[in-house]
Coordinates of C-alpha atoms and ligand atoms in Angstrom, one line a residue:
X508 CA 128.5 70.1 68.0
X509 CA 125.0 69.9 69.7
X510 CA 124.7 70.8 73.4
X511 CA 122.3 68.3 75.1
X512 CA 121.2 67.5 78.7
X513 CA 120.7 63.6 80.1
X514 CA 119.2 63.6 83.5
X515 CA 121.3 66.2 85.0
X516 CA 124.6 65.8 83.0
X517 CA 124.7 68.3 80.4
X518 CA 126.8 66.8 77.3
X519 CA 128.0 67.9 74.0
X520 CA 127.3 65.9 70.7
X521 CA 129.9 65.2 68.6
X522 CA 129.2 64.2 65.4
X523 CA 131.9 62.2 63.1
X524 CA 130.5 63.2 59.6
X525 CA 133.2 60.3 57.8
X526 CA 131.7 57.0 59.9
X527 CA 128.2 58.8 61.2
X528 CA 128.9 57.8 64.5
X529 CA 127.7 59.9 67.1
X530 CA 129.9 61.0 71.1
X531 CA 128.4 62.7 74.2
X532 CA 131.0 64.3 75.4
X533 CA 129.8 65.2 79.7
X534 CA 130.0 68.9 80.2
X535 CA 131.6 70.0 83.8
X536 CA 130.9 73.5 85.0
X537 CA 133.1 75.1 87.4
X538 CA 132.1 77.6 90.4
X539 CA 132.1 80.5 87.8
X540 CA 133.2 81.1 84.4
X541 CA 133.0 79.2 80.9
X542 CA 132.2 75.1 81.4
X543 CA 134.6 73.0 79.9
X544 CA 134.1 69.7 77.6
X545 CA 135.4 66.6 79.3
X546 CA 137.6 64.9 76.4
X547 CA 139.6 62.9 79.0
X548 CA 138.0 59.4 76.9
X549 CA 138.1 60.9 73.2
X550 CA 140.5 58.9 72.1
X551 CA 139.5 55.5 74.1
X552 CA 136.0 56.1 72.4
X553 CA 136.7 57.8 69.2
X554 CA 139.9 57.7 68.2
X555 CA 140.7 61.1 67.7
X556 CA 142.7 62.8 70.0
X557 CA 142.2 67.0 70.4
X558 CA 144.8 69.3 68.9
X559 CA 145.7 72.6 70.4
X560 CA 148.9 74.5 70.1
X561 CA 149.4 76.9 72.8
X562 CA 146.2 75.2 74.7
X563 CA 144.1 78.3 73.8
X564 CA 141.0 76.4 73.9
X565 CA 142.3 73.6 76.7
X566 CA 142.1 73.3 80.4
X567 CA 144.9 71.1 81.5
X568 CA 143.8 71.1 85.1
X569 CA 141.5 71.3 87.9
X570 CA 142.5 74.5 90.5
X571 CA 140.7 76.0 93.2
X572 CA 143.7 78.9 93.6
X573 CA 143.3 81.6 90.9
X574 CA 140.6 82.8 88.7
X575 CA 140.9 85.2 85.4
X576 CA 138.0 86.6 83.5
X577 CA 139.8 88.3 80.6
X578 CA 136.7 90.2 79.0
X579 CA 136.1 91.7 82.7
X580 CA 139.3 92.2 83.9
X581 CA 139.2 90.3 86.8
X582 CA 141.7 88.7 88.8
X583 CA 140.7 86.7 91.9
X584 CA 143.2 84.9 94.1
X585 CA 140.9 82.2 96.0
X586 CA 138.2 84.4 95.2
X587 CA 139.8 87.9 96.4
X588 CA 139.7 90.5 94.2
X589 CA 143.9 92.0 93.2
X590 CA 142.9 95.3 93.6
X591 CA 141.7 94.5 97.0
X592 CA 144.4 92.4 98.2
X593 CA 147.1 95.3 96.7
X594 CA 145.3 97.6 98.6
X595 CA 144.6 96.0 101.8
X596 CA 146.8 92.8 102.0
X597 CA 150.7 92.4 102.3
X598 CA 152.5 90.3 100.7
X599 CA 153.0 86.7 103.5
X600 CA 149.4 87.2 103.7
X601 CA 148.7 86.2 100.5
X602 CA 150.8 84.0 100.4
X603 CA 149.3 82.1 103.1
X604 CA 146.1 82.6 100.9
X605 CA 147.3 81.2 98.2
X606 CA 148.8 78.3 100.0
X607 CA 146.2 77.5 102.0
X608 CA 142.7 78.7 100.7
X609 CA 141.4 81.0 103.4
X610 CA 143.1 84.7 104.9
X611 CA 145.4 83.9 108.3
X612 CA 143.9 84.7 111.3
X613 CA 145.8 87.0 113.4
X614 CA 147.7 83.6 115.3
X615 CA 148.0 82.2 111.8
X616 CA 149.7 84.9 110.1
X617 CA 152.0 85.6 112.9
X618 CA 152.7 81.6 112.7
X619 CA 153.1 81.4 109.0
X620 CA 155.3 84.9 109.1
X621 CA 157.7 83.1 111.6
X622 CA 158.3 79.8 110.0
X623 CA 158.5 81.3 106.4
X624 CA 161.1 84.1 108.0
X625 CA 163.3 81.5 109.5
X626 CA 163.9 80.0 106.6
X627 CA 165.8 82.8 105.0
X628 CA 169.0 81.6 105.0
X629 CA 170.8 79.6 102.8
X630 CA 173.0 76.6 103.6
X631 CA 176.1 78.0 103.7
X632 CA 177.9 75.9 100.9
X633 CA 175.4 77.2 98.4
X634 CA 177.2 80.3 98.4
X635 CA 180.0 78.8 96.9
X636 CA 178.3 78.1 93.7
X637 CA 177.6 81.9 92.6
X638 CA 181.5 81.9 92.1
X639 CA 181.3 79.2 89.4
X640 CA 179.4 81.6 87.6
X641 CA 180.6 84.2 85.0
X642 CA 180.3 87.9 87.0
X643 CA 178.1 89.0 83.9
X644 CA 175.7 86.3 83.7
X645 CA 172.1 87.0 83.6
X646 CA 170.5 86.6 87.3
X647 CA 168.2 84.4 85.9
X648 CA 170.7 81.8 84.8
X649 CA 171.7 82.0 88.3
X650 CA 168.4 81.5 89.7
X651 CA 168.2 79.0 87.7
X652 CA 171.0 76.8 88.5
X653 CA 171.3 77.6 92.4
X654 CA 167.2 77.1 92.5
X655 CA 167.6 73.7 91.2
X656 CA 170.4 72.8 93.0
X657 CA 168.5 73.2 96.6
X658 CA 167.8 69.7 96.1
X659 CA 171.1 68.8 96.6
X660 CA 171.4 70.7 99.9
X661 CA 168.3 70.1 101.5
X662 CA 167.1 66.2 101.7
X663 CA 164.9 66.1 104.5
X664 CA 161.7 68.1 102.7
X665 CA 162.0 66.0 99.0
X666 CA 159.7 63.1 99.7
X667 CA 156.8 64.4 97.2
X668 CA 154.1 62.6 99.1
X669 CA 155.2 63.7 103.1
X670 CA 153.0 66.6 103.4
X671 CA 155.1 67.8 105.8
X672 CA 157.5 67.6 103.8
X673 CA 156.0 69.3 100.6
X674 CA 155.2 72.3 103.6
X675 CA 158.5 72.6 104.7
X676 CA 160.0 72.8 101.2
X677 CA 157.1 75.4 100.5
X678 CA 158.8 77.3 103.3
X679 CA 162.3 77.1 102.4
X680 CA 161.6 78.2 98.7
X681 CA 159.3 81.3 99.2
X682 CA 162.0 82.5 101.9
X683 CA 164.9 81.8 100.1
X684 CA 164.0 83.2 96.4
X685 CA 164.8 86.8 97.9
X686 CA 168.1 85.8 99.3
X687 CA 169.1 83.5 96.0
X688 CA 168.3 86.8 94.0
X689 CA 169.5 89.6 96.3
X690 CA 172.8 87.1 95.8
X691 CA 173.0 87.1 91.9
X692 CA 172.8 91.1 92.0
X693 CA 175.6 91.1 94.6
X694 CA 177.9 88.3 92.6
X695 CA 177.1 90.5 89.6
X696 CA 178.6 93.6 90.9
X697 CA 181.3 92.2 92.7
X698 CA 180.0 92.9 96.5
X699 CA 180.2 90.5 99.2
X700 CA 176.6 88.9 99.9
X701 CA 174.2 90.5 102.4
X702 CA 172.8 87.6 104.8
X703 CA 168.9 88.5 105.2
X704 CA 167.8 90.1 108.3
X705 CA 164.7 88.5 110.0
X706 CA 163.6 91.0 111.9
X707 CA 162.7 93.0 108.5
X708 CA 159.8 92.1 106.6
X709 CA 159.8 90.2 103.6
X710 CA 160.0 93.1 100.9
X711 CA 161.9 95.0 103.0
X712 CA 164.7 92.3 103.9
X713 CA 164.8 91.7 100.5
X714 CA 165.7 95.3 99.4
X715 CA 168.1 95.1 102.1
X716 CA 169.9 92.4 100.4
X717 CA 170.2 94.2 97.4
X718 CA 171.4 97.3 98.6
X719 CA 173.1 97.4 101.9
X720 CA 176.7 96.8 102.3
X721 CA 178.9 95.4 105.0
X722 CA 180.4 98.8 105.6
X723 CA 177.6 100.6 106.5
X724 CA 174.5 101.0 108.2
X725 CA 171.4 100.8 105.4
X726 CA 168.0 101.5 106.1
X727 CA 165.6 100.5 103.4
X728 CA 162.8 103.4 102.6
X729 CA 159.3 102.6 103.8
X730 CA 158.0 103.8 100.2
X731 CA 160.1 101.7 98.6
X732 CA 159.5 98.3 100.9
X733 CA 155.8 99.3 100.4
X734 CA 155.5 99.2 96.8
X735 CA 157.6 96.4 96.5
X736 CA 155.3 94.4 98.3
X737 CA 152.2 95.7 96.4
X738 CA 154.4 94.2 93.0
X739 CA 154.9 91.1 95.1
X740 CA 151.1 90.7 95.3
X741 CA 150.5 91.3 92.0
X742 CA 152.6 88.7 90.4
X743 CA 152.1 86.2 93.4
X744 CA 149.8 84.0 90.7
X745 CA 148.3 84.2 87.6
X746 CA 146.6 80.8 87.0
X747 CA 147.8 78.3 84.5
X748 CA 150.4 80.4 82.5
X749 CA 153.2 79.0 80.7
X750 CA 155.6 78.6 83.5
X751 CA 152.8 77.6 86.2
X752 CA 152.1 75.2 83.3
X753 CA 155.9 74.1 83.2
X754 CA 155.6 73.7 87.1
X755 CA 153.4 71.5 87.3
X756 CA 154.1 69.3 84.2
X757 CA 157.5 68.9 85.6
X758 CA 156.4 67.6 88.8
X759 CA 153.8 65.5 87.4
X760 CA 156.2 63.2 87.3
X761 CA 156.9 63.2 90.8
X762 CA 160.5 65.2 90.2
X763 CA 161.5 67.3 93.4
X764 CA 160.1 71.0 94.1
X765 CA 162.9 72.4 93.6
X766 CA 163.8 70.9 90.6
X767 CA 160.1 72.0 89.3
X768 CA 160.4 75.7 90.5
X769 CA 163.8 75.8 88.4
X770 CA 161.7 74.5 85.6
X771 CA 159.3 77.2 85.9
X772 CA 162.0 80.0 86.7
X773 CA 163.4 78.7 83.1
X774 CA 160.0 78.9 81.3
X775 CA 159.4 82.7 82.7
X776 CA 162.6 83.4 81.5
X777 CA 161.4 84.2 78.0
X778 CA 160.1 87.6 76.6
X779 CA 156.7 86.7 76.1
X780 CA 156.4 85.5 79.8
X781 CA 158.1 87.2 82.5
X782 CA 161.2 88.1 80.5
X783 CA 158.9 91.4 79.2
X784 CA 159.4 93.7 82.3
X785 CA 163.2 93.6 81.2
X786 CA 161.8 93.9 77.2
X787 CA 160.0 97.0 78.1
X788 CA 163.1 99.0 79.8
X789 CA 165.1 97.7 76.7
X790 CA 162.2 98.9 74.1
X791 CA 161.7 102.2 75.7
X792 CA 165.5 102.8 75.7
X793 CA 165.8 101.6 71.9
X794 CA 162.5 103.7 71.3
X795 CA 164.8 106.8 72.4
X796 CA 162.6 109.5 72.3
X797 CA 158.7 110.8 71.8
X798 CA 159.7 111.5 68.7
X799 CA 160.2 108.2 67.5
X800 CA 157.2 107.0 68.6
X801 CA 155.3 106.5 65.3
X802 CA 158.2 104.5 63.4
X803 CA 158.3 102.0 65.9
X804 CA 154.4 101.4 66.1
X805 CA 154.6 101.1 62.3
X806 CA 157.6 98.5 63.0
X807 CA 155.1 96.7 65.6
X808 CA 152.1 96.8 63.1
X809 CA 154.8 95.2 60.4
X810 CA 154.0 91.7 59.3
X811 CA 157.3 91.3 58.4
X812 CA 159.2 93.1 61.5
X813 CA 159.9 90.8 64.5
X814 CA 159.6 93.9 66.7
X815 CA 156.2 93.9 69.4
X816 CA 155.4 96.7 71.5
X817 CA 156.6 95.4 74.4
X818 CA 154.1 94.9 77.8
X819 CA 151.3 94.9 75.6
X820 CA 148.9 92.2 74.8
X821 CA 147.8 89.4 76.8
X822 CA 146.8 85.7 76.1
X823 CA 143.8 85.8 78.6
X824 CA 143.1 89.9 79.2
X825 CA 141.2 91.1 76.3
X826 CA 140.2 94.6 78.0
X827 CA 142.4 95.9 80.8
X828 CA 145.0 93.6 82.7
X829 CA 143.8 94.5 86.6
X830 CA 147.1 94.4 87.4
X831 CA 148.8 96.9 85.4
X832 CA 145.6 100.0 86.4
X833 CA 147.5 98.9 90.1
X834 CA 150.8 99.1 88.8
X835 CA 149.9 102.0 86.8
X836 CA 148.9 104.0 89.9
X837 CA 151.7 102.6 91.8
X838 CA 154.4 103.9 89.6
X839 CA 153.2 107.6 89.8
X840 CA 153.0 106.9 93.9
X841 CA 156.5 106.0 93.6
X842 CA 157.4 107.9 91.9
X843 CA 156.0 111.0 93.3
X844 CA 157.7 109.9 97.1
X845 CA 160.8 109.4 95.3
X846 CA 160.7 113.2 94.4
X847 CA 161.2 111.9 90.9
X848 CA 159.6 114.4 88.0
X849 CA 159.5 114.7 84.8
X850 CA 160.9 111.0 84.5
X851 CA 161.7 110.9 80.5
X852 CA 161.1 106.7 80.3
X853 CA 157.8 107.2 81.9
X854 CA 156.7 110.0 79.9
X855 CA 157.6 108.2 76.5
X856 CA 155.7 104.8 78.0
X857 CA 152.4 107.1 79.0
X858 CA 153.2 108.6 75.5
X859 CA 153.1 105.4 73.4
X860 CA 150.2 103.9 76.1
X861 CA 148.2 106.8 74.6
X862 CA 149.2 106.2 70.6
X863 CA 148.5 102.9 70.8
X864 CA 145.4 103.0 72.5
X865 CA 143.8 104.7 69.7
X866 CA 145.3 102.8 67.0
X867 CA 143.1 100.8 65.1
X868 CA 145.1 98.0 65.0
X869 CA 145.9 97.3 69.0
X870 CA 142.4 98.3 69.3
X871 CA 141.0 96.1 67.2
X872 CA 143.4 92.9 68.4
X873 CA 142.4 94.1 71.9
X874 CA 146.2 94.5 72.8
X875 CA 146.2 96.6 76.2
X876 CA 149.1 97.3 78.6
X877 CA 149.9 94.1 80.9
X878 CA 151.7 94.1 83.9
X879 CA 155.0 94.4 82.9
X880 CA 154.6 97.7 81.3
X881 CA 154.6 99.4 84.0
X882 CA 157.0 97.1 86.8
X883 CA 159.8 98.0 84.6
X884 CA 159.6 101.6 85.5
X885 CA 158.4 101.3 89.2
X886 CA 161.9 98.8 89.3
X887 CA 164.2 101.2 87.4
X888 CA 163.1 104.1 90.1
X889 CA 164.0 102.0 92.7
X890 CA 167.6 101.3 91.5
X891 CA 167.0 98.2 90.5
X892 CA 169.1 97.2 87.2
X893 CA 166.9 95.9 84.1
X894 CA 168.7 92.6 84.4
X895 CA 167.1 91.9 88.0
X896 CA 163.4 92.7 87.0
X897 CA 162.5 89.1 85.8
X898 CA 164.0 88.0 88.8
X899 CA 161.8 89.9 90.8
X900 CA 158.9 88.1 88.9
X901 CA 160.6 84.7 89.6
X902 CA 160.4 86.2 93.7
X903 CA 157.1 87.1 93.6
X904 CA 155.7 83.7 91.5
X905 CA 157.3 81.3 93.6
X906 CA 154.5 81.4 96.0
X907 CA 152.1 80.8 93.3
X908 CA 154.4 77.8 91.5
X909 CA 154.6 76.2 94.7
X910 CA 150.5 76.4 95.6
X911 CA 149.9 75.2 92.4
X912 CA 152.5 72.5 93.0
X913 CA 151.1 71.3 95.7
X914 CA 147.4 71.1 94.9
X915 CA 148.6 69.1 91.8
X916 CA 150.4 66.7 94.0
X917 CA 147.1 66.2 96.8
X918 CA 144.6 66.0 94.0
X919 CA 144.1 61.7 93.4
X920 CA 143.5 62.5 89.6
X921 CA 147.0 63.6 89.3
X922 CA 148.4 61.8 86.5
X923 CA 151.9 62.4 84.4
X924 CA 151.0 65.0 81.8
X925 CA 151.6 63.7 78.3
X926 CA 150.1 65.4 75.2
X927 CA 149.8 63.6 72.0
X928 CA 150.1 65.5 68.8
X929 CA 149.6 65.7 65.1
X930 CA 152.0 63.7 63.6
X931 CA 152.9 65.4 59.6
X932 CA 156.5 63.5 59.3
X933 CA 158.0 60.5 57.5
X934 CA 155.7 57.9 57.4
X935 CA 157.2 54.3 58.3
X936 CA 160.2 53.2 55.8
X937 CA 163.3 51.1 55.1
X938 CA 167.0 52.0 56.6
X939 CA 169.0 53.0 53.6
X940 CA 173.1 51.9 54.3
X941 CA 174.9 55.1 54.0
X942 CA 176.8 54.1 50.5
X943 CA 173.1 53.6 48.7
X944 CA 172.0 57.5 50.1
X945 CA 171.4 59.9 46.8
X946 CA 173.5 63.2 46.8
X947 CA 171.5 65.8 48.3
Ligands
CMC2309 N1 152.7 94.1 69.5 C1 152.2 94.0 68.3 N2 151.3 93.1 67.9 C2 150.9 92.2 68.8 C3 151.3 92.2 70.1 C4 152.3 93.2 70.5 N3 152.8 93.3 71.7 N4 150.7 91.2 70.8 C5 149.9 90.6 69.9 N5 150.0 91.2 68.7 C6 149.2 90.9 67.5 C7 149.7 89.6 66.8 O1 150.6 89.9 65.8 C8 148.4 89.1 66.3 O2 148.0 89.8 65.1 P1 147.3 89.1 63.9 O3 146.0 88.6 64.4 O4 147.2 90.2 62.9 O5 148.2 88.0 63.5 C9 147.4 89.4 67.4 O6 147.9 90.6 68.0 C10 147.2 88.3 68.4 O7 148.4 88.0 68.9 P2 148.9 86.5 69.4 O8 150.4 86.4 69.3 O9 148.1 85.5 68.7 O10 148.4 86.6 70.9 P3 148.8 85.6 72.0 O11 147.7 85.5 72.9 O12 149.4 84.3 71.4 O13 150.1 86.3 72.7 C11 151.4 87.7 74.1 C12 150.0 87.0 73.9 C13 151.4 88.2 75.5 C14 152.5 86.6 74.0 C15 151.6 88.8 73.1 O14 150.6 89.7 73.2 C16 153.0 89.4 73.1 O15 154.0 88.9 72.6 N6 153.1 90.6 73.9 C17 154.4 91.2 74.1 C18 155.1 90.5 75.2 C19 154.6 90.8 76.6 O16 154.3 91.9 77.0 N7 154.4 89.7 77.4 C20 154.0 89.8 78.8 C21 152.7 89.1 79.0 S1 151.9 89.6 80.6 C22 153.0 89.0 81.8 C23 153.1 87.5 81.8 O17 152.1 86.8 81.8 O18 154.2 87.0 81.8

């Protein structure tokens, strides 16, 4: 390929080497980071269509929200730095920055606060459907069904293209997450549901719900509401990830938010998304002791061993993940106000941080801690069981889904996403009657 400029559109030359035939391909640069190549008529003018597993190389969107430089380590939400925003912001601010672009002014935030709080509750009947559940299921099948099934409760914010609509359903599902969560944790260990409080803030109400009881008084610890709300901040987005991806590809066909939040709740679900926080807790335990340390990096170095260190690596981060040096720092503050020393999981993480940051191998792969390694033991010190943590991602993301959601919907080159593929099967055939079929 041959990088060329025509007046002031830079292109790309493609050259087919089979027919001759040469493309320009226009080049589109964003406000920072790497241009991209605009394919959207390859295949109208060549033929060819691009392939990609895992979209490594492939921008499936245009977004004004979130921006990641991996090589840097930088994480901007609408061109915020993290580590500011963890620092200086709370969590309903950002969220009305992600939302809507710019930080509240002091009328707008107190606005925004009040309409998002008020929304806290759910429609009663919804609480009957925890009890269709198993006690022991995962919270995030929960969240999963009674996320989806909002749309059956509330019909009056589902018409895609009402934007008063789409902000109203917004609303209802960054102020219900806590509640629908808290409530999976309470059906799990068989206590009656805690209705949220809105005169606490949004971390703190939701701590609330997990731990207070009817039968007495509970008041949630200012260290604890704190660092919550720092981890709210720094999972609120993360640009086009797999279930940010699943968001928006569901709703590209004009499906319901709700519906398309559950969609990305399932995605995040897995271990290689938000499912590691829980991996981590899980992996440390299994890992046992300092001891063992050195088998199980050998395991994760092994080919032919299914076992990864989990909370380390990262598709886009490719020196530090900005989010984990927070989280990092936030779990010793924690920590430390929780009077908790000499923490044996947190000594064995920092231990095989420190292995496997002078092993050749994650070195050389650039596999550093992410996010999660470090949530899971902020979480666990808290009191909150392993089974909740991805949960508490789904919380914290839904602000970002839904953002991302909605600038999907008011941007006029939406269009239903639908990726070809390389086709290796059968090629076309005759039916063979079952009596005529060979022995296998
Ligand atoms: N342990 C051991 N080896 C690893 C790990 C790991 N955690 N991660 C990547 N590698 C190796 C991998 O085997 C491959 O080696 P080789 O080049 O020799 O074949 C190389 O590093 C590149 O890996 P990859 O799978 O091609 O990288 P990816 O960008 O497709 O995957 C990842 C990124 C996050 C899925 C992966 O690093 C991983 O599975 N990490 C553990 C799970 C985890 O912590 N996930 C949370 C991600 S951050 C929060 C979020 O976004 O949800």
């Amino acid at each position: 390929m041959a990088e060329a400029k025509k007046g002031n559109q830079q292109t790309v030359t493609l050259l087919d080497n089979e027919s001759g035939k040469k493309y320009d391909l226009p080049v589109i640069p964003g406000s920072t980071g790497p241009k991209v190549i605009d394919v959207r008529r390859l295949y109208g003018d060549t033929g060819y269509f691009t392939y990609d597993p895992g979209f490594t190389s492939t921008g499936s969107c245009e977004s004004a929200i979130t921006y990641i430089d991996g090589d840097e380590g930088i994480l901007l939400y609408r061109g915020y730095r993290i580590q500011d925003l963890a620092e200086h912001s709370d969590y309903m601010e950002t969220c009305y920055l992600l939302l809507n672009g710019d930080l509240p002014n002091t009328e707008q935030k107190t606005k925004f606060v009040h309409d998002v709080t008020y929304h806290t509750m759910l429609q009663e009947q919804i609480n009957s459907f925890y009890s269709g559940f198993r006690r022991d299921s995962h919270p995030m099948a929960v969240m999963c069904g009674v996320v989806g099934g909002l749309a059956a409760f509330y019909h009056d914010s589902l018409d895609i293209t009402n934007a008063r609509h789409r902000e109203i359903a917004s609303y209802r599902l960054i102020a219900k997450m806590p509640t629908i969560a808290a409530q999976a944790y309470k059906y799990s260990v068989g206590q009656p549901f805690v209705y949220p409080q809105n005169d606490l803030g949004f971390a703190e109400n939701f701590l609330h719900m997990m731990f207070a009881t009817p039968a007495e008084k509970y008041k949630v610890s200012p260290t604890m509401a704190k660092a919550m709300d720092r981890i709210l901040i720094l999972h609120a987005d993360h640009e086009q990830n797999a279930s940010t991806s699943t968001v928006r590809l569901a709703g590209s066909s004009g499906a319901n938010p709700f519906a398309c939040i559950a969609a990305g709740i399932a995605s995040l679900w897995g271990p290689a998304h938000g499912g590691a926080n829980e991996a981590v807790l899980d992996m440390l335990n299994q890992i046992g002791d300092k001891k063992n340390i050195n088998e199980y990096i050998k395991k994760a170095k092994d080919k032919d061993d299914s076992f990864r260190l989990m909370g380390f690596g990262h598709r886009v981060y490719k020196n530090f993940d900005p989010r984990a040096k927070v989280m990092q720092q936030t779990c010793h503050e924690v920590l430390g106000e929780l009077g908790i020393k000499n923490e044996p999981l947190l000594e064995l993480a920092m231990e095989l941080e420190r292995i496997a940051l002078e092993d050749d191998y994650f070195v050389e792969r650039k596999l550093y801690p992410n996010v999660d390694f470090y949530s899971g033991i902020i979480f666990r010190a808290m009191g909150i069981p392993t089974s909740m943590f991805t949960a508490l991602f789904a919380v914290a993301r839904t602000v970002g889904w839904i953002s991302q959601w909605n600038e999907m919907i008011e941007d006029p080159q939406m269009k239903i996403g639908r990726p070809r593929q390389l086709y290796t099967g059968a090629t076309e055939r005759d039916y063979v009657p079952e009596a005529k079929r060979k022995a296998k």
